[in-house]
GROMACS .gro file of C-alpha atoms in nm:
model
  208
    1UNK     CA    1  -1.080  -1.524  -0.715
    2UNK     CA    2  -1.256  -1.655  -0.402
    3UNK     CA    3  -1.152  -1.521  -0.066
    4UNK     CA    4  -1.294  -1.617   0.272
    5UNK     CA    5  -1.415  -1.362   0.523
    6UNK     CA    6  -1.312  -1.490   0.865
    7UNK     CA    7  -1.433  -1.233   1.120
    8UNK     CA    8  -1.497  -0.862   1.187
    9UNK     CA    9  -1.466  -0.641   1.494
   10UNK     CA   10  -1.436  -0.279   1.610
   11UNK     CA   11  -1.087  -0.130   1.599
   12UNK     CA   12  -1.042   0.196   1.792
   13UNK     CA   13  -0.733   0.385   1.672
   14UNK     CA   14  -0.586   0.729   1.732
   15UNK     CA   15  -0.743   0.836   1.403
   16UNK     CA   16  -1.097   0.699   1.440
   17UNK     CA   17  -1.286   0.385   1.534
   18UNK     CA   18  -1.268   0.156   1.232
   19UNK     CA   19  -1.427  -0.178   1.155
   20UNK     CA   20  -1.160  -0.444   1.105
   21UNK     CA   21  -1.237  -0.732   0.868
   22UNK     CA   22  -1.015  -1.040   0.838
   23UNK     CA   23  -0.990  -1.247   0.520
   24UNK     CA   24  -0.799  -1.555   0.410
   25UNK     CA   25  -0.691  -1.647   0.059
   26UNK     CA   26  -0.760  -2.022   0.039
   27UNK     CA   27  -0.511  -2.070  -0.245
   28UNK     CA   28  -0.209  -1.925  -0.064
   29UNK     CA   29  -0.325  -1.932   0.299
   30UNK     CA   30  -0.231  -1.564   0.329
   31UNK     CA   31  -0.440  -1.349   0.560
   32UNK     CA   32  -0.541  -0.994   0.459
   33UNK     CA   33  -0.723  -0.711   0.635
   34UNK     CA   34  -0.971  -0.439   0.549
   35UNK     CA   35  -1.028  -0.135   0.773
   36UNK     CA   36  -1.350   0.049   0.697
   37UNK     CA   37  -1.506   0.370   0.823
   38UNK     CA   38  -1.848   0.525   0.766
   39UNK     CA   39  -2.111   0.459   0.501
   40UNK     CA   40  -1.914   0.305   0.216
   41UNK     CA   41  -2.198   0.106   0.059
   42UNK     CA   42  -2.381   0.395  -0.108
   43UNK     CA   43  -2.231   0.334  -0.452
   44UNK     CA   44  -2.022   0.653  -0.454
   45UNK     CA   45  -1.641   0.638  -0.493
   46UNK     CA   46  -1.471   0.560  -0.162
   47UNK     CA   47  -1.134   0.695  -0.048
   48UNK     CA   48  -0.905   0.391  -0.043
   49UNK     CA   49  -0.549   0.291   0.032
   50UNK     CA   50  -0.426  -0.049  -0.090
   51UNK     CA   51  -0.127  -0.101   0.138
   52UNK     CA   52   0.112  -0.393   0.118
   53UNK     CA   53   0.254  -0.505   0.451
   54UNK     CA   54   0.586  -0.347   0.551
   55UNK     CA   55   0.698  -0.491   0.883
   56UNK     CA   56   1.002  -0.265   0.903
   57UNK     CA   57   0.818   0.055   0.811
   58UNK     CA   58   0.473  -0.007   0.963
   59UNK     CA   59   0.578  -0.173   1.289
   60UNK     CA   60   0.946  -0.086   1.342
   61UNK     CA   61   0.931   0.278   1.226
   62UNK     CA   62   1.205   0.234   0.963
   63UNK     CA   63   1.296   0.545   0.767
   64UNK     CA   64   1.439   0.343   0.478
   65UNK     CA   65   1.096   0.366   0.313
   66UNK     CA   66   0.783   0.582   0.332
   67UNK     CA   67   0.540   0.296   0.405
   68UNK     CA   68   0.456   0.368   0.768
   69UNK     CA   69   0.410   0.738   0.697
   70UNK     CA   70   0.182   0.661   0.402
   71UNK     CA   71  -0.032   0.423   0.607
   72UNK     CA   72  -0.074   0.678   0.887
   73UNK     CA   73  -0.153   0.956   0.638
   74UNK     CA   74  -0.413   0.738   0.464
   75UNK     CA   75  -0.589   0.658   0.791
   76UNK     CA   76  -0.581   1.025   0.888
   77UNK     CA   77  -0.734   1.132   0.555
   78UNK     CA   78  -1.007   0.870   0.581
   79UNK     CA   79  -1.085   0.979   0.937
   80UNK     CA   80  -1.106   1.343   0.827
   81UNK     CA   81  -1.346   1.253   0.545
   82UNK     CA   82  -1.551   1.024   0.768
   83UNK     CA   83  -1.559   0.732   0.524
   84UNK     CA   84  -1.309   0.512   0.349
   85UNK     CA   85  -1.127   0.182   0.340
   86UNK     CA   86  -0.771   0.055   0.377
   87UNK     CA   87  -0.685  -0.287   0.235
   88UNK     CA   88  -0.382  -0.423   0.420
   89UNK     CA   89  -0.227  -0.699   0.211
   90UNK     CA   90   0.022  -0.950   0.348
   91UNK     CA   91   0.285  -0.931   0.073
   92UNK     CA   92   0.601  -0.802   0.236
   93UNK     CA   93   0.880  -0.643   0.036
   94UNK     CA   94   0.676  -0.600  -0.283
   95UNK     CA   95   0.608  -0.973  -0.273
   96UNK     CA   96   0.954  -1.117  -0.192
   97UNK     CA   97   0.900  -1.180   0.181
   98UNK     CA   98   1.058  -1.040   0.495
   99UNK     CA   99   1.387  -1.235   0.497
  100UNK     CA  100   1.455  -1.157   0.131
  101UNK     CA  101   1.369  -0.796   0.201
  102UNK     CA  102   1.639  -0.787   0.469
  103UNK     CA  103   1.881  -0.944   0.221
  104UNK     CA  104   1.786  -0.673  -0.030
  105UNK     CA  105   1.849  -0.406   0.233
  106UNK     CA  106   2.196  -0.552   0.287
  107UNK     CA  107   2.267  -0.520  -0.085
  108UNK     CA  108   2.142  -0.161  -0.072
  109UNK     CA  109   2.382  -0.095   0.217
  110UNK     CA  110   2.657  -0.209  -0.020
  111UNK     CA  111   2.549   0.034  -0.292
  112UNK     CA  112   2.268  -0.125  -0.494
  113UNK     CA  113   1.939   0.056  -0.543
  114UNK     CA  114   1.611  -0.117  -0.457
  115UNK     CA  115   1.548  -0.246  -0.811
  116UNK     CA  116   1.907  -0.370  -0.851
  117UNK     CA  117   1.894  -0.544  -0.514
  118UNK     CA  118   1.581  -0.740  -0.606
  119UNK     CA  119   1.734  -0.837  -0.941
  120UNK     CA  120   2.052  -0.966  -0.774
  121UNK     CA  121   1.834  -1.187  -0.555
  122UNK     CA  122   1.658  -1.323  -0.862
  123UNK     CA  123   1.331  -1.132  -0.823
  124UNK     CA  124   1.138  -0.892  -1.042
  125UNK     CA  125   1.109  -0.535  -0.917
  126UNK     CA  126   0.749  -0.587  -0.802
  127UNK     CA  127   0.581  -0.926  -0.745
  128UNK     CA  128   0.267  -0.804  -0.570
  129UNK     CA  129  -0.071  -0.955  -0.657
  130UNK     CA  130  -0.394  -0.754  -0.632
  131UNK     CA  131  -0.641  -1.026  -0.732
  132UNK     CA  132  -0.784  -1.043  -0.380
  133UNK     CA  133  -0.876  -0.672  -0.372
  134UNK     CA  134  -1.195  -0.698  -0.577
  135UNK     CA  135  -1.355  -0.966  -0.358
  136UNK     CA  136  -1.249  -0.785  -0.040
  137UNK     CA  137  -1.401  -0.457  -0.160
  138UNK     CA  138  -1.717  -0.637  -0.273
  139UNK     CA  139  -1.755  -0.792   0.073
  140UNK     CA  140  -1.749  -0.449   0.240
  141UNK     CA  141  -1.988  -0.318  -0.031
  142UNK     CA  142  -1.749  -0.077  -0.201
  143UNK     CA  143  -1.841  -0.024  -0.567
  144UNK     CA  144  -1.557   0.209  -0.673
  145UNK     CA  145  -1.256   0.375  -0.517
  146UNK     CA  146  -1.047   0.690  -0.518
  147UNK     CA  147  -0.704   0.536  -0.477
  148UNK     CA  148  -0.439   0.700  -0.259
  149UNK     CA  149  -0.112   0.611  -0.429
  150UNK     CA  150   0.190   0.753  -0.608
  151UNK     CA  151   0.217   0.444  -0.826
  152UNK     CA  152   0.024   0.457  -1.156
  153UNK     CA  153   0.105   0.089  -1.218
  154UNK     CA  154  -0.105   0.002  -0.913
  155UNK     CA  155  -0.406   0.167  -1.078
  156UNK     CA  156  -0.354  -0.047  -1.387
  157UNK     CA  157  -0.309  -0.364  -1.180
  158UNK     CA  158  -0.624  -0.300  -0.979
  159UNK     CA  159  -0.828  -0.226  -1.289
  160UNK     CA  160  -0.698  -0.545  -1.448
  161UNK     CA  161  -0.815  -0.725  -1.132
  162UNK     CA  162  -1.167  -0.586  -1.183
  163UNK     CA  163  -1.161  -0.298  -0.934
  164UNK     CA  164  -1.335   0.021  -1.050
  165UNK     CA  165  -1.087   0.303  -0.987
  166UNK     CA  166  -1.255   0.642  -1.020
  167UNK     CA  167  -0.938   0.845  -0.964
  168UNK     CA  168  -0.598   0.875  -0.801
  169UNK     CA  169  -0.494   1.094  -0.507
  170UNK     CA  170  -0.124   1.142  -0.436
  171UNK     CA  171   0.018   1.036  -0.101
  172UNK     CA  172   0.362   1.194  -0.058
  173UNK     CA  173   0.462   1.155   0.307
  174UNK     CA  174   0.766   1.051   0.504
  175UNK     CA  175   1.041   1.179   0.274
  176UNK     CA  176   1.369   1.188   0.469
  177UNK     CA  177   1.746   1.163   0.406
  178UNK     CA  178   1.743   0.786   0.458
  179UNK     CA  179   1.484   0.710   0.188
  180UNK     CA  180   1.540   0.984  -0.069
  181UNK     CA  181   1.747   0.759  -0.300
  182UNK     CA  182   1.490   0.481  -0.262
  183UNK     CA  183   1.207   0.715  -0.361
  184UNK     CA  184   1.410   0.859  -0.649
  185UNK     CA  185   1.466   0.505  -0.777
  186UNK     CA  186   1.094   0.434  -0.760
  187UNK     CA  187   1.032   0.751  -0.961
  188UNK     CA  188   1.302   0.684  -1.222
  189UNK     CA  189   1.267   0.307  -1.264
  190UNK     CA  190   0.914   0.222  -1.151
  191UNK     CA  191   0.725   0.531  -1.268
  192UNK     CA  192   0.609   0.662  -0.930
  193UNK     CA  193   0.477   1.019  -0.934
  194UNK     CA  194   0.577   1.253  -0.653
  195UNK     CA  195   0.524   1.601  -0.796
  196UNK     CA  196   0.754   1.903  -0.801
  197UNK     CA  197   0.713   1.993  -0.435
  198UNK     CA  198   0.877   1.667  -0.326
  199UNK     CA  199   1.211   1.740  -0.491
  200UNK     CA  200   1.229   1.375  -0.594
  201UNK     CA  201   1.118   1.373  -0.959
  202UNK     CA  202   1.001   1.310  -1.219
  203UNK     CA  203   0.814   1.636  -1.190
  204UNK     CA  204   0.575   1.606  -1.482
  205UNK     CA  205   0.266   1.589  -1.265
  206UNK     CA  206   0.142   1.807  -0.980
  207UNK     CA  207  -0.038   1.579  -0.739
  208UNK     CA  208  -0.368   1.681  -0.580
   0.00000   0.00000   0.00000
């Protein structure tokens, strides 16, 4: 899948000074970002977070999800290691868009869980596409990744898209009373792995 690199620049943050790379998918017109730090072109596995945009969590500090906390934790871990990459993908609400996400939240306010809400709106539980990740990683010279995620399906999707995933590192952050049911639904219905310390379940795996 072709993707166009548009521009790059320095991006100082409270975690570290990253390089910010902008891309555009010519098929959809969607714009995506990569934040890189350190020497990531040496062929060794690179610590990586593939993060789908969450306007409410990333920018508005919503506690209905754990997205903003996961993004901050990923950047902090990369800064501590001194090398890594975050792919920031513009596919809000697991691919349904911001307005439909707000509609889904309204259904959740009325009692539906996150999977049921998407179904009532006529959507699958997860419509995200990871086809652009391989070309983005290739552009920043990343050969393989250690993926920070609690979602084993994301590993499968990335591998199907041609990304070499050397391993998975759990990223359990931002659990609070407002999102505990949401996270439990992701564990029970979408197969996310949180580990016994989270109190969410399933507890079959102890995350690194």
